[in-house]
Coordinates of C-alpha atoms and ligand atoms in Angstrom, one line a residue:
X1 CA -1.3 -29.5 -12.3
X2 CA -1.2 -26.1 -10.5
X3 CA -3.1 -25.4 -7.2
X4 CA -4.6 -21.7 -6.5
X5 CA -6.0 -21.2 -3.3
X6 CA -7.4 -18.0 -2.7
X7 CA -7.5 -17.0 1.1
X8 CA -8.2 -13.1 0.4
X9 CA -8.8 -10.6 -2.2
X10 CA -12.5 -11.9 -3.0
X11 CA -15.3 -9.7 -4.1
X12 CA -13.3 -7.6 -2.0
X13 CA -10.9 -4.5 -3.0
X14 CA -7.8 -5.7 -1.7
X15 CA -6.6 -8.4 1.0
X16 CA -5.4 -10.2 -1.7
X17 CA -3.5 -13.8 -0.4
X18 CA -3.1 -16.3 -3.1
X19 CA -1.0 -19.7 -2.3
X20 CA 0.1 -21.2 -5.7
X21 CA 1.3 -24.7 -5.6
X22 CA 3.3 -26.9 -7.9
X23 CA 4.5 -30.1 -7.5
X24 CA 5.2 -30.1 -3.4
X25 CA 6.7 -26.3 -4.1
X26 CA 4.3 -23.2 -3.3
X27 CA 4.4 -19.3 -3.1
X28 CA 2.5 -16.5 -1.9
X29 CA 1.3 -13.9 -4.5
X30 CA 0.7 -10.9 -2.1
X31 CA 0.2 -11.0 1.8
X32 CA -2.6 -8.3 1.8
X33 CA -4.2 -6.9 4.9
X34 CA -7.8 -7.1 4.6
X35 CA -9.4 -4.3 5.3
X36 CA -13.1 -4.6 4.4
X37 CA -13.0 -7.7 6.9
X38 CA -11.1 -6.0 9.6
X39 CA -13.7 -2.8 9.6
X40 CA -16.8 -5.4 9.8
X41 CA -15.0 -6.1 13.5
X42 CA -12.8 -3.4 14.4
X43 CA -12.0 0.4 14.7
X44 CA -9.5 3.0 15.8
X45 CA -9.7 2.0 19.1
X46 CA -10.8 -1.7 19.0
X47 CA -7.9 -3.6 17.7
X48 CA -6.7 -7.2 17.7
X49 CA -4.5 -7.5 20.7
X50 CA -1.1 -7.5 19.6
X51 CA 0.2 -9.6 23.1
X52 CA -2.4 -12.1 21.7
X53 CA 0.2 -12.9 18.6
X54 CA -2.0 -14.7 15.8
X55 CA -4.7 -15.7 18.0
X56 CA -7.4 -12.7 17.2
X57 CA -6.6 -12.4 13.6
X58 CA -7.1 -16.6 13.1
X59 CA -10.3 -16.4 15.5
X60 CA -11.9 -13.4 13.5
X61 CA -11.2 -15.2 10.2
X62 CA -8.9 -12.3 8.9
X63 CA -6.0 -14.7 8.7
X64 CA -6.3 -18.1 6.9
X65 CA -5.2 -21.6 9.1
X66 CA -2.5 -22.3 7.9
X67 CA 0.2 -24.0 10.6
X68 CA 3.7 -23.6 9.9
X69 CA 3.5 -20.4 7.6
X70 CA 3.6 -17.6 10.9
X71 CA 6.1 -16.6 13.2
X72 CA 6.8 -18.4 16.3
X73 CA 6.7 -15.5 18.5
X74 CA 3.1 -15.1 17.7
X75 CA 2.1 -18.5 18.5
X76 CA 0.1 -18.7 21.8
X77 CA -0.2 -22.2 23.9
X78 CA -2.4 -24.5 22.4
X79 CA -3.0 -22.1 19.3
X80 CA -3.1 -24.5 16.7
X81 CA -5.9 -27.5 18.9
X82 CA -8.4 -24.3 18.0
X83 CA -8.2 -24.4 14.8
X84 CA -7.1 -27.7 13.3
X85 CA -10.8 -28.7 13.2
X86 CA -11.7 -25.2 10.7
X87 CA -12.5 -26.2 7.1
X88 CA -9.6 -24.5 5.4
X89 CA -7.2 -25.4 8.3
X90 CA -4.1 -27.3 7.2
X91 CA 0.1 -27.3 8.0
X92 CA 1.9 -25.5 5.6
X93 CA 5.5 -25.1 6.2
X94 CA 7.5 -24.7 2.9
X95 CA 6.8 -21.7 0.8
X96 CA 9.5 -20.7 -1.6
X97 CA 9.1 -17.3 -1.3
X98 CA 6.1 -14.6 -1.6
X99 CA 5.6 -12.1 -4.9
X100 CA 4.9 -9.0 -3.5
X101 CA 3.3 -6.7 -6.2
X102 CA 3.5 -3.3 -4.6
X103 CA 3.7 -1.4 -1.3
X104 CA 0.0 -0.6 -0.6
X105 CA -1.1 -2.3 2.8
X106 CA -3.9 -4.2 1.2
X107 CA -1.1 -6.2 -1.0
X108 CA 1.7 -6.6 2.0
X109 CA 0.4 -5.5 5.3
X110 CA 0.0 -9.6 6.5
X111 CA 3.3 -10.2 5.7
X112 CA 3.9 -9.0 9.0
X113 CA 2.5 -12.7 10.4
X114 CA 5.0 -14.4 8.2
X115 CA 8.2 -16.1 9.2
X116 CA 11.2 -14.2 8.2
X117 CA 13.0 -16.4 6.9
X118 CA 10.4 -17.2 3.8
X119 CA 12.2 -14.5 1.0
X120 CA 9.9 -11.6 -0.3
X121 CA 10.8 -11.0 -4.1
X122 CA 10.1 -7.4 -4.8
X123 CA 11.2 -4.6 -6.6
X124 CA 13.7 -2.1 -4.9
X125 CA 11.1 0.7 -4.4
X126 CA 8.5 -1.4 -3.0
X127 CA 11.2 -2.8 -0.4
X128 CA 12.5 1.1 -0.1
X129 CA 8.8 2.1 0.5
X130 CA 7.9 -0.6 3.0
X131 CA 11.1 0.4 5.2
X132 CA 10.1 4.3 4.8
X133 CA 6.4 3.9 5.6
X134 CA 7.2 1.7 8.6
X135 CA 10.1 3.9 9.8
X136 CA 7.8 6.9 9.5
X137 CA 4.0 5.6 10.6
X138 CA 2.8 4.2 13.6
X139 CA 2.4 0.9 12.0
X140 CA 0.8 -1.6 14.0
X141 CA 1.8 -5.1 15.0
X142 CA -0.2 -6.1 11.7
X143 CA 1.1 -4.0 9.5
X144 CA 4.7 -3.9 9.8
X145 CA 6.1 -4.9 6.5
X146 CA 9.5 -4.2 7.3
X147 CA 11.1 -5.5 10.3
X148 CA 9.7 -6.4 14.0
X149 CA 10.6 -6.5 17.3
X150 CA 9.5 -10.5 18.3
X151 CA 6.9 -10.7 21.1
X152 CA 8.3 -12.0 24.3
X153 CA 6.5 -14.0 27.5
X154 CA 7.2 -13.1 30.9
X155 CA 5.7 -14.4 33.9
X156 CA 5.5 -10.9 36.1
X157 CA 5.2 -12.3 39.9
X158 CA 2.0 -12.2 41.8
X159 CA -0.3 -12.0 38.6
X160 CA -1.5 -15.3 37.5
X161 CA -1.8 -14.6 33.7
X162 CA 1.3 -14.1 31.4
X163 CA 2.3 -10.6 29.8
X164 CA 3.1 -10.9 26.5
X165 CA 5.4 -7.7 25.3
X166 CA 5.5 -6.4 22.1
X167 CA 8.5 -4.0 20.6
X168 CA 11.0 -4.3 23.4
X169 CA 13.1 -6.8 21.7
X170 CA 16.2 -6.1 19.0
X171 CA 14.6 -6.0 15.5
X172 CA 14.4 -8.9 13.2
X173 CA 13.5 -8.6 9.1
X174 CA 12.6 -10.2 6.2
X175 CA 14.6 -11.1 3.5
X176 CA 14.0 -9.0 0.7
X177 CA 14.9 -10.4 -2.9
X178 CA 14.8 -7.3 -5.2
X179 CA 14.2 -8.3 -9.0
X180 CA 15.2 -5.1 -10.8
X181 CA 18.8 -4.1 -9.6
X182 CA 21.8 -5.9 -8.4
X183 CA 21.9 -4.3 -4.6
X184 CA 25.8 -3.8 -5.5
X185 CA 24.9 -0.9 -8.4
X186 CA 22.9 0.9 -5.5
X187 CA 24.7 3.8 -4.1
X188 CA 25.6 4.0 -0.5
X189 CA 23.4 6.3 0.6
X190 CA 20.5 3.7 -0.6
X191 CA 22.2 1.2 1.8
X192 CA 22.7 3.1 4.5
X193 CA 18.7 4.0 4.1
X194 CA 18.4 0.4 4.3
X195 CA 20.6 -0.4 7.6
X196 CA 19.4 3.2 9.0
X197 CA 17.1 2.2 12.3
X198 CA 19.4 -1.1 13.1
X199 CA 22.0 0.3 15.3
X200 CA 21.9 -2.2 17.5
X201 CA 24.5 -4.3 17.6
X202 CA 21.7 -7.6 18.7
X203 CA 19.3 -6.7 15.6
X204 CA 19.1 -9.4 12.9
X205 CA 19.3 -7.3 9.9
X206 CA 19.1 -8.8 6.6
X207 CA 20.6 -7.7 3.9
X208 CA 18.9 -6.9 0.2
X209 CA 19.7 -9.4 -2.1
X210 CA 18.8 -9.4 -6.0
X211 CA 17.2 -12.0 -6.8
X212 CA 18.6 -13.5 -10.2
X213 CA 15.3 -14.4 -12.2
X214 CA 15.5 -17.3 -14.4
X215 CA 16.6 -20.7 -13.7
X216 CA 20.0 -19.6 -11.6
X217 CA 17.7 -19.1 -9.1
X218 CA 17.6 -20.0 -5.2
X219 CA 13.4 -20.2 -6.0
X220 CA 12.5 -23.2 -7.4
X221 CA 9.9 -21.7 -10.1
X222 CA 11.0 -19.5 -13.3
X223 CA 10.3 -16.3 -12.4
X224 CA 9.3 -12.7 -14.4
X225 CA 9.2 -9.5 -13.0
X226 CA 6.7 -7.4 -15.1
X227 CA 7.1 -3.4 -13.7
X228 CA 3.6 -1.8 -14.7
X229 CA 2.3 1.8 -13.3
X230 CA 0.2 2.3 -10.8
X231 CA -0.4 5.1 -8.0
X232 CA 2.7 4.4 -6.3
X233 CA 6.0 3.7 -7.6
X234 CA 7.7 0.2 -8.0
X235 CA 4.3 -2.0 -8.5
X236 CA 5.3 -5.0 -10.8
X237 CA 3.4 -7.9 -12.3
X238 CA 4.3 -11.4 -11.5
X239 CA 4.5 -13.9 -14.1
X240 CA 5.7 -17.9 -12.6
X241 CA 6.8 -20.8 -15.0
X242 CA 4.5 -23.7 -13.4
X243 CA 4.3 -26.9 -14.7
X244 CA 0.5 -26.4 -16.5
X245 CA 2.0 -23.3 -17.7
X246 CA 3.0 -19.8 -17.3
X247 CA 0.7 -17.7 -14.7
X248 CA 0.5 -14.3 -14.9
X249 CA -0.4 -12.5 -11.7
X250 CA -1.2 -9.0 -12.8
X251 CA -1.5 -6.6 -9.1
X252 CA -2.8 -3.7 -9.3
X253 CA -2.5 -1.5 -12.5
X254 CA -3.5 0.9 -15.3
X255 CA -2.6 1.9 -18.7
X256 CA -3.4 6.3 -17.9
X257 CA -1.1 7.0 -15.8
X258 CA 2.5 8.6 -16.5
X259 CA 3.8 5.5 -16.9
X260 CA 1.3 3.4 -18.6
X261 CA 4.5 2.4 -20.9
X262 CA 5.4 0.2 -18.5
X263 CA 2.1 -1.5 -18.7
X264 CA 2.1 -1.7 -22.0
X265 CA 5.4 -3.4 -22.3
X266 CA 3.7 -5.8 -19.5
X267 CA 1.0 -7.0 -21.6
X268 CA 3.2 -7.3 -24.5
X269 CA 5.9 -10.0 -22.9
X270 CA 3.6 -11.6 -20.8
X271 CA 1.4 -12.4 -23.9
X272 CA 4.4 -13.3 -25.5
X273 CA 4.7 -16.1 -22.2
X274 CA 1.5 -17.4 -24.2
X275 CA -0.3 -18.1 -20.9
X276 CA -2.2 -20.8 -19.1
X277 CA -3.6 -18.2 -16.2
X278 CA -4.2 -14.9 -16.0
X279 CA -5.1 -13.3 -12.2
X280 CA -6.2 -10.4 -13.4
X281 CA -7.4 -7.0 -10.8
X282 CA -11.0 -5.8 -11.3
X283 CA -10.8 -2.8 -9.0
X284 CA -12.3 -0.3 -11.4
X285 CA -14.6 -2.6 -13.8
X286 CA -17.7 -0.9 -13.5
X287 CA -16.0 2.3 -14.9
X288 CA -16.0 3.6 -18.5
X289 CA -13.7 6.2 -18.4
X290 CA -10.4 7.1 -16.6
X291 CA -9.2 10.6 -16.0
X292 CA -5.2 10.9 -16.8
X293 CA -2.8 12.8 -14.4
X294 CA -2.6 15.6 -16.8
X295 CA -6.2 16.5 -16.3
X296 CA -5.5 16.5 -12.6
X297 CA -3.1 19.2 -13.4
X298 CA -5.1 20.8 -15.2
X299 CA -8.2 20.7 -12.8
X300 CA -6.1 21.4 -9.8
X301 CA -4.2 24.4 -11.8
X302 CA -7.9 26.0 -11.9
X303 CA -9.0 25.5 -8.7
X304 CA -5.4 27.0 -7.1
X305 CA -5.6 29.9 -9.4
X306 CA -9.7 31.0 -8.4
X307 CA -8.4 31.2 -4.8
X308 CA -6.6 34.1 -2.8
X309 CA -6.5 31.9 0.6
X310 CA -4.9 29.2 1.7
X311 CA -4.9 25.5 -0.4
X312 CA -4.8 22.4 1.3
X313 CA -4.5 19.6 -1.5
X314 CA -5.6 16.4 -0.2
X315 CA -4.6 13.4 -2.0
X316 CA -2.4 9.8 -1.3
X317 CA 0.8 10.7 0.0
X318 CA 2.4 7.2 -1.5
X319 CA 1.3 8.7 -4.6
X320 CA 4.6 10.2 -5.6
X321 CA 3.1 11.1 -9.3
X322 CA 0.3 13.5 -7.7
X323 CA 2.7 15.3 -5.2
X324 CA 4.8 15.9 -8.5
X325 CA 1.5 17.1 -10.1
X326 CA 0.3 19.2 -7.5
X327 CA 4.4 20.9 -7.1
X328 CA 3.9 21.8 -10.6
X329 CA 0.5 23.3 -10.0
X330 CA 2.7 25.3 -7.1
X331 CA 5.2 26.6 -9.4
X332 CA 2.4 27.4 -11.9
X333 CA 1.0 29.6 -9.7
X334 CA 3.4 31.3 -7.8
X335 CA 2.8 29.2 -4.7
X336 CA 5.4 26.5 -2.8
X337 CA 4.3 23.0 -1.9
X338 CA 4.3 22.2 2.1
X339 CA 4.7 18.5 2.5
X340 CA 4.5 16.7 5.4
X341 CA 8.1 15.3 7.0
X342 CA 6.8 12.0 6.2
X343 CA 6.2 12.9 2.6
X344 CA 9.5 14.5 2.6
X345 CA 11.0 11.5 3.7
X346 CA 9.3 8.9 1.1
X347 CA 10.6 11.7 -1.4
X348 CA 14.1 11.8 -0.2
X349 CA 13.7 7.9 -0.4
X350 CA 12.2 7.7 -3.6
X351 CA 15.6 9.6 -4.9
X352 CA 17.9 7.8 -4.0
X353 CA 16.8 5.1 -6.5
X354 CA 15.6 7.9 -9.1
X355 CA 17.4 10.7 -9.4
X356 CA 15.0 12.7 -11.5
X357 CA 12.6 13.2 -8.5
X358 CA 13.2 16.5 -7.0
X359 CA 15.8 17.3 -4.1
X360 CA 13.7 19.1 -1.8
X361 CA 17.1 21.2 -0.3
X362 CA 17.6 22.3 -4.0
X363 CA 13.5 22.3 -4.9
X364 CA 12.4 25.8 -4.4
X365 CA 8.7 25.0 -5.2
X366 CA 9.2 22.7 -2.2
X367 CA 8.9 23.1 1.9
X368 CA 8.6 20.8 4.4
X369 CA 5.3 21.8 7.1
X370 CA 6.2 20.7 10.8
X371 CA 3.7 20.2 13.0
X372 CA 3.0 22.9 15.3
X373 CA 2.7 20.6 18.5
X374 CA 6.3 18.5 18.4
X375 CA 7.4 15.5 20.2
X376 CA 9.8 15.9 22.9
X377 CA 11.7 12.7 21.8
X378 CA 11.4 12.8 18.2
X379 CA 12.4 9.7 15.7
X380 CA 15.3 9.4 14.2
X381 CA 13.9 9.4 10.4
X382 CA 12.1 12.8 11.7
X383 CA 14.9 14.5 13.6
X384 CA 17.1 13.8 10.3
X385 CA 14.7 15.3 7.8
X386 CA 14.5 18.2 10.1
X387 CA 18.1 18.6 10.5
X388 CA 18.9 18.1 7.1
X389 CA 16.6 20.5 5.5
X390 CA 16.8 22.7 8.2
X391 CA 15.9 25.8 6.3
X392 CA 13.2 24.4 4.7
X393 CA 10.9 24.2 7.3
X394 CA 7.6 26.1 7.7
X395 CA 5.5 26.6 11.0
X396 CA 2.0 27.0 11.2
X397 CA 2.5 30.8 11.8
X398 CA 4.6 31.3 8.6
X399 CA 1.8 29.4 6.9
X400 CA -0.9 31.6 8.4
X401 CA 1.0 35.1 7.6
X402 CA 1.2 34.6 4.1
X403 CA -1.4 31.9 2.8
X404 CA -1.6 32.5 -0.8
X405 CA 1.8 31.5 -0.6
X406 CA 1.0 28.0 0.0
X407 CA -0.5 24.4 -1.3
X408 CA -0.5 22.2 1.7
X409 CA -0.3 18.8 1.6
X410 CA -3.1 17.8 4.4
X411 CA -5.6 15.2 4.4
X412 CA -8.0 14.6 6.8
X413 CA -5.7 13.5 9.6
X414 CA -4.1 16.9 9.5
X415 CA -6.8 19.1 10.2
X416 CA -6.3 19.4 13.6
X417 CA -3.3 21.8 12.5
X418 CA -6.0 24.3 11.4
X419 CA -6.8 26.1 14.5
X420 CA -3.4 27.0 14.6
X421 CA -3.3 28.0 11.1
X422 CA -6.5 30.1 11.3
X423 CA -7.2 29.9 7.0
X424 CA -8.9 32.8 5.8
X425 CA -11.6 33.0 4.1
X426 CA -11.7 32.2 0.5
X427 CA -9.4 29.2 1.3
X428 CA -9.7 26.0 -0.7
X429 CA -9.8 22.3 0.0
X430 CA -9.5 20.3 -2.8
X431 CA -10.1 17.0 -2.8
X432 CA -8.0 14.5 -5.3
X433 CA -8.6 10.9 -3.8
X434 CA -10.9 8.5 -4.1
X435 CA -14.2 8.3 -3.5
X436 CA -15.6 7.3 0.5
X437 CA -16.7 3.4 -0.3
X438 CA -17.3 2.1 3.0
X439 CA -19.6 3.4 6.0
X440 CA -16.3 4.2 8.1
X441 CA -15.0 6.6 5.1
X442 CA -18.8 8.4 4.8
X443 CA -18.3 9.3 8.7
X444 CA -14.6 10.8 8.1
X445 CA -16.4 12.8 5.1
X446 CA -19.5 14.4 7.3
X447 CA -16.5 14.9 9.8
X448 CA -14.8 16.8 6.6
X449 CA -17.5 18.6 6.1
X450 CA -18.0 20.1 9.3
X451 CA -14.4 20.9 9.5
X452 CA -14.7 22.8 6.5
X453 CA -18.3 24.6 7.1
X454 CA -16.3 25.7 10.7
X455 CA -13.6 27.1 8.4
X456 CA -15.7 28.8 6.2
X457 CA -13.7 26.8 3.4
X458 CA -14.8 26.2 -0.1
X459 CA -13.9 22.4 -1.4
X460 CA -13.3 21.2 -4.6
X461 CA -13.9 17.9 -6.1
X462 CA -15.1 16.6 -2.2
X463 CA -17.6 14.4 -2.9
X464 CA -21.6 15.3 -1.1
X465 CA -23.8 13.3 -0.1
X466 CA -27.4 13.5 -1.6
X467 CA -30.0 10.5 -0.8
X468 CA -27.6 8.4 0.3
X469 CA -25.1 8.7 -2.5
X470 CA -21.7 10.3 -2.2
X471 CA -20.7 12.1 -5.5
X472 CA -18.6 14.7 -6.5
X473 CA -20.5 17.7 -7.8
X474 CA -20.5 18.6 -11.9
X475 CA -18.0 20.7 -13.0
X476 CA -16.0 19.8 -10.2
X477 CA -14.8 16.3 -11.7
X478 CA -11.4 15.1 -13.0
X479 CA -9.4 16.3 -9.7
X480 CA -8.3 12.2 -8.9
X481 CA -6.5 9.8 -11.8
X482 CA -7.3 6.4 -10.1
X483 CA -4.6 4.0 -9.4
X484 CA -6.9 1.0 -11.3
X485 CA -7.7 0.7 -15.2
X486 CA -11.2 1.2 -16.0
X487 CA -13.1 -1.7 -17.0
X488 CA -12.7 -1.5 -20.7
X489 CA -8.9 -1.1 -20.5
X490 CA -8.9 -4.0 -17.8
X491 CA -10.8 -6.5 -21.1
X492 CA -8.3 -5.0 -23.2
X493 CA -5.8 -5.9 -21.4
X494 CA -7.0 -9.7 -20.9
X495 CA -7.8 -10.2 -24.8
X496 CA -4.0 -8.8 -25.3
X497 CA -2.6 -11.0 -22.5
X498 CA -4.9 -14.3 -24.1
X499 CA -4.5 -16.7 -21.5
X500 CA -6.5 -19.5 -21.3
X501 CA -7.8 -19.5 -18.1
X502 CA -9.1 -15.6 -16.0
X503 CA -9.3 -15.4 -12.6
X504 CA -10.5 -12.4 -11.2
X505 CA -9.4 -10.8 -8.1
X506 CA -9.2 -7.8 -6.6
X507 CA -13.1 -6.8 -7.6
X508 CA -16.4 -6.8 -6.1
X509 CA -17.8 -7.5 -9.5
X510 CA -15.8 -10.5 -10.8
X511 CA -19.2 -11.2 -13.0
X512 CA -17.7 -8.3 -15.2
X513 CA -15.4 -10.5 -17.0
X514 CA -17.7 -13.5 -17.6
X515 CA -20.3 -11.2 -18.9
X516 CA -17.8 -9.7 -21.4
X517 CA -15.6 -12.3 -22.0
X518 CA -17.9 -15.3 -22.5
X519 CA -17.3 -15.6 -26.0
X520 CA -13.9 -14.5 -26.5
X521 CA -12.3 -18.2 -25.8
X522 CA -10.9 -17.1 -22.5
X523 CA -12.2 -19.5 -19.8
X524 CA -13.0 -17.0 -16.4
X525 CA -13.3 -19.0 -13.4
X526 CA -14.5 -17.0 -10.3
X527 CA -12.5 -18.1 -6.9
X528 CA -14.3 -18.2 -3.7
X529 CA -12.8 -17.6 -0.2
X530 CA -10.5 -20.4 1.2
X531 CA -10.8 -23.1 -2.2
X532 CA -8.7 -24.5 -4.0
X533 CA -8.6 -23.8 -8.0
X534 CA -6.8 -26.9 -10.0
X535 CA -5.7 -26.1 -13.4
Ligands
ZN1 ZN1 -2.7 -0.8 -4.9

């Protein structure tokens, strides 16, 4: 009999930890930070204490009990005698590995609690895109993927409590098990990527090691690696031999994108597996329509083309597809991309394992915008992109001098660039993300607003808010393909899959799929925060 305990991603969009165990063996699908639950208590500048280790995230129930799965640094005195008396407290100390289905934080941002020694089985771009976000961002203590500097105790004389220091350690890291290439056929500049930022000669790099799928595996369960698209590259489905069954663990997908192929071979070989269980997302259920990428294109083409200004494009800048999209737009109208260094760099990362994405020295729809305000002491990762595409870099001023030369990438964060860009009017924001779905997001979009009423810019596809309800005007629609299947795609996709048992995950309508599958002969069981699910 299999065990499913779900400790996050319910009737919530993301956050997703689910512990599967078999026969005295377990694993982790996803590690997901929560970040519905982590809003209800915190903001930019109310944070859990990093010095505190796991002691904030366990108290404020954003972090599941369970003793023996964490890193020792993190562990405070007398920790564990708080929480041993919690209903879903228990040890857990052997976990064959986690399935990690994709790089967005809300899959893999907790993994940063985990020991390092428990093996993350990935695929080599969600690995590559971990390393690159972290070595780029200012990720926090709880969302560092990657690699991490162990927290340290000293007892400073004359003060009676104890300092606990983050981030002045040599760097330790997990042990990444790629599924889709033998680390031996990746070149050597993808290595070096890989080793870049461990200089020091005390840090506890791990190498990448493929993980050989099947039973000549070092993991005790069967294992299938399922790539399917999604809005960033290298998201996979998971599908685990157990012994009531295959189990199919779908993470986040969709069959519209530019690579809905993949998806489709997915659902194919997985209901080939004939499975027992089915975890199946349900981001997008309530939706009857998707829009496709090439309507973004097309959307975004008009909305460059009716402007003389300046464009700022505003979208996900782990969504590698769009910044092709929106280059193309560029080169459709006589304009060059700016991308941020940091979108540079997931680019010149994202090449190294694909060769058909653009080299930004050789692009000349491409340019690289550097903020006008620069560190004195600049990051490796930054001073190299600058260095190596040295004359492809664009200042504020060059931007401001000739601004219907120009789509920049900015989003919200970057706005505080614009004084020194000064857009003129007739400039354009348009708007090709997702839709504000929390209070937080609604404050960031009247902040938007104001920005752009200062600027005297026109937006496009920006959602407005009118009695309470944000929504994106008519006729300015189809400027965002969503990352998530709509919810006719998603039932397609589980009467294609026929598994016996649906969980849904991932959704804050789970009902969907008991209401429309009640009579198909799929059995959907709907999981509830911190119990167990025996099938
Ligand atoms: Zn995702």
């Amino acid at each position: 009999m299999v065990r499913l305990t779900f400790y996050g991603g319910i009737n919530e969009i993301g956050g997703n930890k689910i512990l599967l165990e078999d026969y005295g063996h377990a694993l982790l699908l996803d590690f997901g930070f929560p970040y519905k639950r982590h809003k209800e208590f915190y903001e930019e500048y109310l944070k859990p204490r990093s010095g505190a280790g796991l002691l904030d995230p366990l108290m404020m129930g954003l972090l599941p009990p369970l003793e023996g799965l964490y890193r020792d640094d993190l562990v405070t005195p007398s920790l564990w005698q708080q929480f041993r008396d919690t209903p879903i407290y228990r040890e857990l100390d052997q976990v064959d590995g986690v399935l990690l289905s994709h790089a967005h934080l809300d899959h893999s941002g907790y993994i940063s609690f985990l020991k390092n020694d428990i093996p993350i089985y990935t695929t080599v771009a969600t690995a590559f895109i971990a390393k690159a976000m972290q070595d780029s961002g200012k990720s926090d203590f709880d969302q560092q993927v990657c690699y991490f500097s162990p927290t340290t105790r000293e007892y400073p004389t004359g003060w009676k409590q104890i300092a606990y220091l983050t981030g002045n350690t040599a760097k330790e890291q997990w042990q990444f098990c790629v599924a889709d290439v033998k680390p031996e056929d990746l070149s050597p500049e993808a290595i070096q990527f890989w080793h870049q930022g461990f200089w020091e000669k005390t840090a506890r790099q791990k190498e990448l090691i493929s993980h050989p799928l099947g039973s000549h595996s070092q993991c005790s369960f069967n294992l299938r690696c399922f790539p399917v698209d999604h809005s960033i590259p290298g998201a996979c489905a998971w599908g685990v031999e157990t012994s009531s069954g295959w189990l199919i663990y779908s993470g986040d997908l969709r069959l519209h994108g530019k690579r809905a192929e993949l998806t489709k071979r997915f659902i194919e070989q997985a209901g080939c597996l004939r499975p027992k269980i089915l975890i199946l997302e349900g981001t997008n259920v309530l939706r009857e329509t998707n829009v496709a990428e090439h309507e973004v294109y097309e959307n975004g083409l008009k909305a460059v083309a009716n402007s003389n200004g300046l464009v700022m494009a505003d979208f996900s800048p782990r969504d590698v597809d769009r910044l092709l999209t929106f280059r193309q737009v560029a080169r459709d109208t006589g304009r060059k991309l700016a991308v941020l260094p940091k979108d540079a760099y997931l680019l010149k990362t994202m090449r190294l394992l694909e060769p058909e994405i653009p080299d930004i020295a050789q692009d000349d729809n491409l340019v690289i915008y550097q903020d006008t305000i620069a560190s004195k002491y600049p990051s490796l990762w930054l001073r190299n992109i600058c260095q190596e595409y040295s004359d492809k870099i664009v200042l504020a001023e060059d931007v401001s001098s000739a601004q219907d030369q120009f789509i920049l990438c900015f989003s919200f964060f970057d706005l505080n660039e614009l004084p020194s860009i000064r857009p003129k009017a007739g400039s354009v924001y348009v708007y090709s993300s997702s839709e504000p779905y929390n209070e937080e997001q609604e404050i960031d979009f009247r902040r938007l607003h104001q920005w752009l009423e200062h600027f005297n810019l026109r937006g496009v596809g920006l959602p407005v808010e009118s009695n309470g309800q944000w929504q994106i005007p008519d006729g300015e629609k189809g400027l965002h393909a969503s990352g998530h299947a709509c919810g006719l795609d998603l039932l397609d996709i589980a009467r294609q899959i026929s598994p016996e048992v649906l969980i849904p995950v991932h959704s804050e309508e789970p009902d969907f799929y008991i209401e429309h599958l009640n009579h198909s002969g799929i059995n959907v069981i709907l999981p509830s925060l911190g119990k167990t699910i025996e099938v």
